[in-house]
Coordinates of C-alpha atoms in Angstrom, one line a residue:
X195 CA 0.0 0.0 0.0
X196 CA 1.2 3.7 -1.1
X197 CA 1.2 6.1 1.7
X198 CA 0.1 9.2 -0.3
X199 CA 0.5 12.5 1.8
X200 CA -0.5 15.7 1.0
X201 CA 1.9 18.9 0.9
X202 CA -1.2 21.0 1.6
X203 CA -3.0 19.0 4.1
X204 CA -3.3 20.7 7.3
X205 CA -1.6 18.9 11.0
X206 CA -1.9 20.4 14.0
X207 CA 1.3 21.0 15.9
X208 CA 1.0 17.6 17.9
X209 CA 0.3 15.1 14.5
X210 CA 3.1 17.6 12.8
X211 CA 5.7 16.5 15.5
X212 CA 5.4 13.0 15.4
X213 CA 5.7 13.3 11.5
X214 CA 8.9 15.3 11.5
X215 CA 10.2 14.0 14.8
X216 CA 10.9 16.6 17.0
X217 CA 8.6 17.8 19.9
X218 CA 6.0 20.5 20.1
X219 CA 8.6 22.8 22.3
X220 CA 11.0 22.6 19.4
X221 CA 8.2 23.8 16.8
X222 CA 7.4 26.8 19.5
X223 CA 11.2 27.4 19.5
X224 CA 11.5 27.9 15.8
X225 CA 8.5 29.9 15.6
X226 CA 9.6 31.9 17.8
X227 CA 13.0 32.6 16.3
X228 CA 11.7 32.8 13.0
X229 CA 12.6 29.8 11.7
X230 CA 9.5 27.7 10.9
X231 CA 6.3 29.4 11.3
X232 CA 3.1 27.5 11.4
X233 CA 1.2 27.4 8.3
X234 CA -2.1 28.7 10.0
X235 CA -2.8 30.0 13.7
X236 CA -6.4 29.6 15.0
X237 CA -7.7 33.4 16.0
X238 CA -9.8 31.7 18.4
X239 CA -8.4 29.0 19.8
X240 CA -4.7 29.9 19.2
X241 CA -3.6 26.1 18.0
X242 CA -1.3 25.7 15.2
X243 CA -1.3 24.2 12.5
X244 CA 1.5 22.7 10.0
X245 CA 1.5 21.7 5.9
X246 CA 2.6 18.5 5.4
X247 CA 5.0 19.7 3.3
X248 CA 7.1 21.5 5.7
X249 CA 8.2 18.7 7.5
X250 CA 11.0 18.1 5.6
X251 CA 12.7 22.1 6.4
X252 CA 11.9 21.0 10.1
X253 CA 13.8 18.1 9.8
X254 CA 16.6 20.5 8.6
X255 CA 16.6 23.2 11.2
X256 CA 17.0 20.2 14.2
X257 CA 20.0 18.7 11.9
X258 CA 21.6 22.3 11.8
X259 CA 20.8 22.8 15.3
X260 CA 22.8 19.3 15.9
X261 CA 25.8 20.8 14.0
X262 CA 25.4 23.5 17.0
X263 CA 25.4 26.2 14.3
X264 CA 24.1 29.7 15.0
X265 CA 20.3 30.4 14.9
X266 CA 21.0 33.7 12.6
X267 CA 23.1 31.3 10.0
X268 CA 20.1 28.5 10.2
X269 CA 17.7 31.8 9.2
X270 CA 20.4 32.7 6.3
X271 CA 20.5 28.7 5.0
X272 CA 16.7 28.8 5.6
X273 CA 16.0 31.8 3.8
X274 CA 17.9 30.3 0.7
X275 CA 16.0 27.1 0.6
X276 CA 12.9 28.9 0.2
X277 CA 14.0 30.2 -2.8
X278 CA 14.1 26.6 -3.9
X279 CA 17.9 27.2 -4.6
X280 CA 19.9 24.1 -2.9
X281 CA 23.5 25.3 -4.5
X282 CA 23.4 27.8 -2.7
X283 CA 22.2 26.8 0.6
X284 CA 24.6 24.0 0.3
X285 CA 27.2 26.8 -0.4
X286 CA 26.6 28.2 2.6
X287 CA 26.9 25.5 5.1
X288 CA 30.1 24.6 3.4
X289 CA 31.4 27.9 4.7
X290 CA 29.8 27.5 8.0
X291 CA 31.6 23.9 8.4
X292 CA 34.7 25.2 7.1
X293 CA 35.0 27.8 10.1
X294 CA 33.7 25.7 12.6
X295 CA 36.3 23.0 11.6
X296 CA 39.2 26.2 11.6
X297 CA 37.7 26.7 15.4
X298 CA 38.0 22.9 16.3
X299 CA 41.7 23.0 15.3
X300 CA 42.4 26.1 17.3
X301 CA 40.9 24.2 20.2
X302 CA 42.6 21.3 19.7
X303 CA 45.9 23.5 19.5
X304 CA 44.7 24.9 22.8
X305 CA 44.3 21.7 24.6
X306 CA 47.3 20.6 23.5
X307 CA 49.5 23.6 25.1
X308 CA 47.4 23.7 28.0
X309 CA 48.0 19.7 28.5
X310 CA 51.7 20.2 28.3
X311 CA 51.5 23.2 30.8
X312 CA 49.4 20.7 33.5
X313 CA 51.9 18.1 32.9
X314 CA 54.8 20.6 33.7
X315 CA 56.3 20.2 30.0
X316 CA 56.6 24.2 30.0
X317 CA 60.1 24.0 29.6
X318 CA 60.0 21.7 26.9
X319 CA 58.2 24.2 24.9
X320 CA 59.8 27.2 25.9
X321 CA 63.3 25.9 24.8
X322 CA 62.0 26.7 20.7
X323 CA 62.2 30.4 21.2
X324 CA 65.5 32.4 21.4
X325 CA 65.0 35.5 23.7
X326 CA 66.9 38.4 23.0
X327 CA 67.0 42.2 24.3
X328 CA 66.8 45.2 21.8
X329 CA 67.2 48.7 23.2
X330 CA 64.6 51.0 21.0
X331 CA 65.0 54.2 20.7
X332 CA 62.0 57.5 21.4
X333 CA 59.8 57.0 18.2
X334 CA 56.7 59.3 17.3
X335 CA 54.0 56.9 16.5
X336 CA 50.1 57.2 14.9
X337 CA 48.0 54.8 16.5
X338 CA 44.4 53.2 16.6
X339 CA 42.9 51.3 19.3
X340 CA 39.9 49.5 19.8
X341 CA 38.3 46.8 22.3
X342 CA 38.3 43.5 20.3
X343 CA 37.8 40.0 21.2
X344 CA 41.1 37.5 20.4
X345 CA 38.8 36.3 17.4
X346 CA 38.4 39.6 15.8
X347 CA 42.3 40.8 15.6
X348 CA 43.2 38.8 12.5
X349 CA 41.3 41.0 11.0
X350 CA 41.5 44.2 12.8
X351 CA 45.0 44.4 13.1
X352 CA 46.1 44.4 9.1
X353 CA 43.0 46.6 8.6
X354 CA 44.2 48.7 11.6
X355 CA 48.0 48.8 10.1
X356 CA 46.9 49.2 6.7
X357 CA 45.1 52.7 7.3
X358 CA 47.9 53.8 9.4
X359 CA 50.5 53.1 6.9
X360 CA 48.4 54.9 4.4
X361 CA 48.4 58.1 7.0
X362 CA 51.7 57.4 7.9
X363 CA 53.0 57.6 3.9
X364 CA 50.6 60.7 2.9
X365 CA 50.1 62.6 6.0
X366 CA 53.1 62.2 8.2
X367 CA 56.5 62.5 6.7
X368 CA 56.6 58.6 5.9
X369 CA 57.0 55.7 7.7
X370 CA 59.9 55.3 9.9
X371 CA 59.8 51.8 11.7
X372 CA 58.2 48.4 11.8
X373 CA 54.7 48.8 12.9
X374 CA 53.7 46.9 16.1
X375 CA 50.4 46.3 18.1
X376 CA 50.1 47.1 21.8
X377 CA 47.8 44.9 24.6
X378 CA 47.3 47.1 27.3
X379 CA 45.2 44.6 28.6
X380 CA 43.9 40.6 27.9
X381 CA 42.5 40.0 24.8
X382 CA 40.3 36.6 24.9
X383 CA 37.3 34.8 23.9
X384 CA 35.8 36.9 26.7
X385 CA 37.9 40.4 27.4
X386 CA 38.6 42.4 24.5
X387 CA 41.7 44.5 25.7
X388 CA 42.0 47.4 24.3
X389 CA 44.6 46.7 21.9
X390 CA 46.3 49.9 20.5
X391 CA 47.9 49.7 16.4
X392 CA 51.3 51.8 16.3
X393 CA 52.9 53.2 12.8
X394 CA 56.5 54.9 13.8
X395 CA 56.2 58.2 11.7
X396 CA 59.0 61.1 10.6
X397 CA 56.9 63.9 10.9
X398 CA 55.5 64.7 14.5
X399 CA 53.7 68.0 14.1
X400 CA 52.2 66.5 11.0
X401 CA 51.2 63.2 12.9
X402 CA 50.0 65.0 15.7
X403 CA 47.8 67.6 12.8
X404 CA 46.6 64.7 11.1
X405 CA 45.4 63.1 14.5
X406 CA 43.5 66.2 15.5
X407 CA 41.8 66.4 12.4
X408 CA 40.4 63.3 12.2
X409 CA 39.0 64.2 16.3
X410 CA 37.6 61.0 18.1
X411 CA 37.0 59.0 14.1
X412 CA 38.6 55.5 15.6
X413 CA 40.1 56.6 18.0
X414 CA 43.0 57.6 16.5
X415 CA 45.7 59.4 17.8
X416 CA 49.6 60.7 17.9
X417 CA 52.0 60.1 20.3
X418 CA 55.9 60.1 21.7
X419 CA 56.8 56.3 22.6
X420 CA 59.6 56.5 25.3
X421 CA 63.1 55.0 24.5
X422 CA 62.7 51.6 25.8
X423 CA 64.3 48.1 26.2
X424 CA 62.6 45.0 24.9
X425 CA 63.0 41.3 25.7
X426 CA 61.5 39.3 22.9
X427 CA 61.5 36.3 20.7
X428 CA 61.2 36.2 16.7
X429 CA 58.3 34.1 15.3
X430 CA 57.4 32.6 12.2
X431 CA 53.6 33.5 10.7
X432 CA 52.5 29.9 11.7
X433 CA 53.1 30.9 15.6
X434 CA 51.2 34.0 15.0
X435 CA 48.0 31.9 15.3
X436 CA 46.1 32.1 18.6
X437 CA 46.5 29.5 20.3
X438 CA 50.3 28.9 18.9
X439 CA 51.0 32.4 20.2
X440 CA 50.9 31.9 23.9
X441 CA 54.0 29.7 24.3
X442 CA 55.7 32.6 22.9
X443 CA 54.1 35.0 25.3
X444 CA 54.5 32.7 27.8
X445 CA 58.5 32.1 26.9
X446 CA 59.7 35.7 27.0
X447 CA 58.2 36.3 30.6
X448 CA 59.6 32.6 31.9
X449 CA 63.0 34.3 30.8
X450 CA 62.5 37.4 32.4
X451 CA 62.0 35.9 35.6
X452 CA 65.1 33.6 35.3
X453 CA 67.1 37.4 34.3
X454 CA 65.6 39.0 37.2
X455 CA 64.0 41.9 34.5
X456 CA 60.8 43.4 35.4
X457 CA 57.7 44.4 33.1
X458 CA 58.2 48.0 31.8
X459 CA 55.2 48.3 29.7
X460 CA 52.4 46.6 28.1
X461 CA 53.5 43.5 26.3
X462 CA 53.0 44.2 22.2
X463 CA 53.8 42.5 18.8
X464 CA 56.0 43.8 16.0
X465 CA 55.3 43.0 12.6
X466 CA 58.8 43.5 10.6
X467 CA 57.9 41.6 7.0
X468 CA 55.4 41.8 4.2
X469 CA 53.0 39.5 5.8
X470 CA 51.2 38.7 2.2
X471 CA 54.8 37.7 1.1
X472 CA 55.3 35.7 4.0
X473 CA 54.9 32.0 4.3
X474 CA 53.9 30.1 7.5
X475 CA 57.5 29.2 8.6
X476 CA 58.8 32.9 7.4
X477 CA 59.8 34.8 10.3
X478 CA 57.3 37.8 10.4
X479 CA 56.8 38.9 14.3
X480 CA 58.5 39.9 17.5
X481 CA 56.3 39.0 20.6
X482 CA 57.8 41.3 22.9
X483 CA 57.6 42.6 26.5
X484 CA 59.3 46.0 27.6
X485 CA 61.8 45.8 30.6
X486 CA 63.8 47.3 33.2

């Protein structure tokens, strides 16, 4: 016997469940978030009802919901499936998966480091990194800061540099050092700094005229950096990558304490080479600390 069902016929958010296998607080759920509205709401008696035919884009929501990805991308993958274009909602969770697998393998990175530090293999990592000291000399610098999560700054920081160099090259005599990123305070998952971009400049009254013009506009702004003393260690692009980066962090500070130097400043990273040029085992950052 054929089981011939009806895309049109009518179920009533109870029947509707059962056919599509998820429970009525789901369905209230996704109606409520936009993501599955019921076909037809009773004025009187406020039941729902479902079409048939929407079981299967129910069945869909509670599998993206399994891949634990975000309501507003189920809405975007949604939203393309009603337009009865699969490519592209396809395309879509291809790009979805791809970052969530990037994530995983950050995390993985993670667990890994943090592993080594609970077994007490710190050492082990820190012996990698060569720790030097570099005396640096006063510098006028442009800067931009922002509060951003540890997620946003790949981003942030070459867009950051970028207009900076630009200001630096037109407006301010021209660029006059390797340009380097300031953490005045943790940058995570869940505190977001601030974190301050720097572009050493020739020109100071120009920097300092170009900063006043542009007021409070990202909180931009010109200033002296003291002549300082750095401890740091060089990095390739691959160790740039949060999670990779911490060792280094943590490798310049386990060497401080060992010289007896003290913290003279917010820790910071320099960014010395064409990073576009660069490839992952190029050397292309100090992670530095400033000391006394």
């Amino acid at each position: 016997m054929v089981d011939v069902r009806d895309d049109d016929e009518l179920l009533t958010i109870g029947a509707f469940a059962a056919r599509a296998r998820l429970s009525a607080k789901a369905l209230r759920l996704y109606d409520r978030l936009g993501l599955l509205a019921p076909a037809h709401v009773d004025e009187a008696s406020g039941y729902r009802y479902y079409r048939a035919g929407q079981v299967d884009l129910a069945r869909l929501v509670a599998m993206l919901r399994q891949l634990d990805m975000p309501l507003a991308r189920i809405a975007e993958v949604v939203g393309v499936v009603d337009t009865a274009d699969g490519v592209a909602a396809g395309d879509r969770l291809a790009a979805y998966w791809a970052d969530a697998e990037a994530r995983f393998a950050a995390q993985r990175t993670l667990a890994e480091y943090l592993r080594a530090r609970l077994s007490g293999r710190n050492s082990e990592m820190y012996e990698k990194f060569e720790i030097e000291t570099v005396d640096v000399p006063e510098q006028v610098v442009v800067t931009e800061s922002r509060h951003v999560l540890v997620d946003e700054l790949p981003v942030w920081i070459p867009a950051s540099l970028g207009r900076l160099e630009e200001a630096a090259a037109t407006r301010c005599g021209g660029i006059a050092g390797a340009p380097f990123v300031v953490y005045h305070a943790d940058v995570s998952p869940e505190s977001d700094g601030p974190v301050e971009a720097c572009v050493p400049v020739a020109d100071e009254a120009a920097a300092r005229a170009w900063a006043a013009a542009r007021g409070r506009e990202r909180q931009t702004g010109a200033r002296v950096e003291p002549a300082h003393r750095l401890a740091y260690t060089r990095i390739t692009k691959a160790q740039v990558a949060h999670p990779q980066i911490l060792a280094a962090y943590e490798a310049v500070e386990a060497w401080m304490k060992r010289e007896g130097l003290r913290y003279a400043g917010p820790c910071r990273e320099i960014y010395f080479a064409d990073w576009d040029a660069a490839g992952p085992q190029d050397a292309v950052c100090d992670v530095a600390f400033p000391v006394r």
